Short mmCIF file of C-alpha atoms in Angstrom, two decimals:
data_model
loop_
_atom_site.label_atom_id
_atom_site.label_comp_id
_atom_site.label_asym_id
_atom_site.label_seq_id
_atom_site.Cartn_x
_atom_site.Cartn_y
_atom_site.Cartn_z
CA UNK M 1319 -9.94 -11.38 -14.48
CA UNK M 1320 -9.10 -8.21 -16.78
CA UNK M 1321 -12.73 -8.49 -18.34
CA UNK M 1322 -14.51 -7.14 -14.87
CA UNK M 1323 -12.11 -4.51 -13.81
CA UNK M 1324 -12.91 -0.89 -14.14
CA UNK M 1325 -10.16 0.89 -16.39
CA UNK M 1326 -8.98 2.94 -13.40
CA UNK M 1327 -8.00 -0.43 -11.63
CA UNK M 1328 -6.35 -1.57 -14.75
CA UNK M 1329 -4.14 1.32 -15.33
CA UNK M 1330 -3.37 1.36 -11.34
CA UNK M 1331 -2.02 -2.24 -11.81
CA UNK M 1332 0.34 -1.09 -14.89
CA UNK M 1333 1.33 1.48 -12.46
CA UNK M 1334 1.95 -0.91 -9.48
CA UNK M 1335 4.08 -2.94 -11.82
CA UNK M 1336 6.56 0.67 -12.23
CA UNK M 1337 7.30 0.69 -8.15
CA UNK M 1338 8.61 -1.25 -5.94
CA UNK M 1339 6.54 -3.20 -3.22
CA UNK M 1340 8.82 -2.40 -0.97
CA UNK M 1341 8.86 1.39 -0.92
CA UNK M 1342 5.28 1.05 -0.18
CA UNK M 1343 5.92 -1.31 2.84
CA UNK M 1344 9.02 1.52 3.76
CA UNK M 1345 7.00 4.37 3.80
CA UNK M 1346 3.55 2.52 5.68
CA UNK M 1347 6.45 1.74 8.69
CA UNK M 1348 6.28 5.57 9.38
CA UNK M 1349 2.34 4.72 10.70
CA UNK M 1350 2.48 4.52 14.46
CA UNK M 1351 0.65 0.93 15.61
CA UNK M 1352 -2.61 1.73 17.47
CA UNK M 1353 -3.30 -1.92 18.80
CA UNK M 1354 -1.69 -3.60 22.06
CA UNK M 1355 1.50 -5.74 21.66
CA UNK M 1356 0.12 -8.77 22.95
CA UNK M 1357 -0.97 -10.93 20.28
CA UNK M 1358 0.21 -8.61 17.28
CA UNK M 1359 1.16 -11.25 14.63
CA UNK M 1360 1.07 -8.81 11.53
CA UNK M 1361 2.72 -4.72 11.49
CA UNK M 1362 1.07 -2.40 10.44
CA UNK M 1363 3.54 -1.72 7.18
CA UNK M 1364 2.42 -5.34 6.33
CA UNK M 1365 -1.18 -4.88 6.49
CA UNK M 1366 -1.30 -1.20 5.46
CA UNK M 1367 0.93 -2.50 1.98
CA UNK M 1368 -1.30 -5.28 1.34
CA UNK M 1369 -4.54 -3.18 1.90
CA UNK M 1370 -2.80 -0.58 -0.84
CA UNK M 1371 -1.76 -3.01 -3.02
CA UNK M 1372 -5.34 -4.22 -3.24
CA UNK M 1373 -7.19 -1.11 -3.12
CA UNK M 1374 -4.75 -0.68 -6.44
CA UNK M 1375 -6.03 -3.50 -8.55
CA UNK M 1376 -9.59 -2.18 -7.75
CA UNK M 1377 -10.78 -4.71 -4.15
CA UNK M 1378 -13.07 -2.76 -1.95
CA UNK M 1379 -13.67 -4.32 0.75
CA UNK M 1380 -11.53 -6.06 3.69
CA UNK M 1381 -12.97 -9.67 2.29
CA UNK M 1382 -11.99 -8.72 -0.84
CA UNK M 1383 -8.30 -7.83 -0.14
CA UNK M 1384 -8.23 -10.89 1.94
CA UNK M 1385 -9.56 -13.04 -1.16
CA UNK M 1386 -6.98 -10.93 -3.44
CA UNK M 1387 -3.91 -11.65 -1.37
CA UNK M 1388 -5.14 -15.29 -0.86
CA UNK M 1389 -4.59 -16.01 -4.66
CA UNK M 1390 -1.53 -14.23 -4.77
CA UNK M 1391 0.49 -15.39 -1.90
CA UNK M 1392 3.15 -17.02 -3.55
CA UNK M 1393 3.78 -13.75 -5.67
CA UNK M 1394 3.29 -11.25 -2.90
CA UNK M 1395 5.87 -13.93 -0.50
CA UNK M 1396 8.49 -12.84 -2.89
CA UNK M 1397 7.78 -9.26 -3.99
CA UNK M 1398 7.63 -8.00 -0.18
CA UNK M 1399 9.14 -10.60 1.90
CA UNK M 1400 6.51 -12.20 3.79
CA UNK M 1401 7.95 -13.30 7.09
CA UNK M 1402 5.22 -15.26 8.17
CA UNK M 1403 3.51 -19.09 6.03
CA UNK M 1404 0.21 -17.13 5.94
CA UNK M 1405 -1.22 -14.21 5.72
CA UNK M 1406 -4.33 -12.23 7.15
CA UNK M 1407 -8.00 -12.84 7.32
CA UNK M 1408 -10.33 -10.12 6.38
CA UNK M 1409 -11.73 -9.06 9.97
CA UNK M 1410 -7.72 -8.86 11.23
CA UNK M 1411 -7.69 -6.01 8.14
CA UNK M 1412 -10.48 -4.49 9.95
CA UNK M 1413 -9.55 -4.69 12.70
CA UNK M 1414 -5.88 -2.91 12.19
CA UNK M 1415 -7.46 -0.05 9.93
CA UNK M 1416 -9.92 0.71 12.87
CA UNK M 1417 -7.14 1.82 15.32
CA UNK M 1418 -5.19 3.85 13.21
CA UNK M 1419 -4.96 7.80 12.73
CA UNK M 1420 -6.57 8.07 9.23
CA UNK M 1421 -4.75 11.91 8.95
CA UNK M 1422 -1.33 10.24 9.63
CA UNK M 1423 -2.09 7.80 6.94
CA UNK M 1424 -3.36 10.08 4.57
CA UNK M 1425 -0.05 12.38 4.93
CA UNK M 1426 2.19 8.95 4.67
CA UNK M 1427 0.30 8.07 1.91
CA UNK M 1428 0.24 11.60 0.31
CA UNK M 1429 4.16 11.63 0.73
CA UNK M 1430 4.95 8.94 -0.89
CA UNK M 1431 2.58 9.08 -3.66
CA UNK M 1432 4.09 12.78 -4.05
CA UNK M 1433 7.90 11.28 -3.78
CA UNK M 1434 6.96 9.09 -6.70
CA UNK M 1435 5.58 10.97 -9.54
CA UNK M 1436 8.32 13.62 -8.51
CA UNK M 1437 11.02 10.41 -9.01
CA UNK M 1438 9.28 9.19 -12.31
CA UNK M 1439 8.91 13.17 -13.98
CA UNK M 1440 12.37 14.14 -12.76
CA UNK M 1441 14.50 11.16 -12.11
CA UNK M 1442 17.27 11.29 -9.60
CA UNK M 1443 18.29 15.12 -10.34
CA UNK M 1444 17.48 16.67 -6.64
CA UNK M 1445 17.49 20.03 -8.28
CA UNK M 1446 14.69 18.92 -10.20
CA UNK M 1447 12.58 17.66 -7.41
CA UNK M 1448 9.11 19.15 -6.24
CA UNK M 1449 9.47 22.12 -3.74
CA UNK M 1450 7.14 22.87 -1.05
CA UNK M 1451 5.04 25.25 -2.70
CA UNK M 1452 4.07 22.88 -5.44
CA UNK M 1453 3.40 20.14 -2.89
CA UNK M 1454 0.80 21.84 -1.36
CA UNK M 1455 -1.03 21.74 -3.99
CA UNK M 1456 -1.70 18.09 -4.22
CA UNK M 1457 -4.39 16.59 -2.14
CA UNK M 1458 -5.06 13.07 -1.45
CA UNK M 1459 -8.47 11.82 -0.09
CA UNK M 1460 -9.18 8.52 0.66
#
């Protein structure tokens, strides 16, 4: 499957290999859950880290992702825990990413991206850490 992906998604793969699943899952649990209770079967952490972890490798699109995680159930089941014996179709990905705040993901997102690099330049010295200042100056579009 390496022979179609653009570089970008290739390198973003070695770089999903350096993190843990998890922390992404951690940090997407901050996103408040636009939908209704009633007949929720999925969180939004669990759809929001399997729409990243996709959008990583280089999938566009909702069917894509859905395809994606399809063929790598029994690795993702064990990487991030899946509670449930399946997991979601491509309109329930839709349908999730229509009814949240994109700005609250984006700043989530931004966070943790930020929280990363800072961990993998500077290990665990706290001193070392990025300050404010310099955090401003990173900007994350999606």
């Amino acid at each position: 499957m390496n022979y179609n992906m653009p570089q970008g998604a290739r390198e973003a793969e070695e770089w999903l290999q350096e993190i843990e699943a998890m922390s992404v899952y951690r940090a997407f649990e901050q996103v408040v859950d636009g939908r209704h209770k009633r007949g929720v079967r999925y969180s939004v952490a669990q759809i929001l880290t399997l729409v990243a972890l996709g959008k990583l490798v280089g999938m566009t699109t909702p069917a894509a992702i859905a395809e994606w995680v399809r063929l790598r159930a029994q690795w993702l089941k064990q990487v991030i825990a899946w509670p449930r014996p399946s997991f979601p179709c491509a309109s329930t990905y839709s349908n999730v990413l229509r009814t949240l705040d994109a700005e609250q993901v984006n700043q989530v997102l931004a966070q943790f991206i930020l929280r990363v690099a800072a961990t993998k330049r500077c290990g665990e010295e706290p001193s070392r850490l990025l300050g404010q200042e310099e955090a401003k100056t990173h900007v994350h579009l999606a």
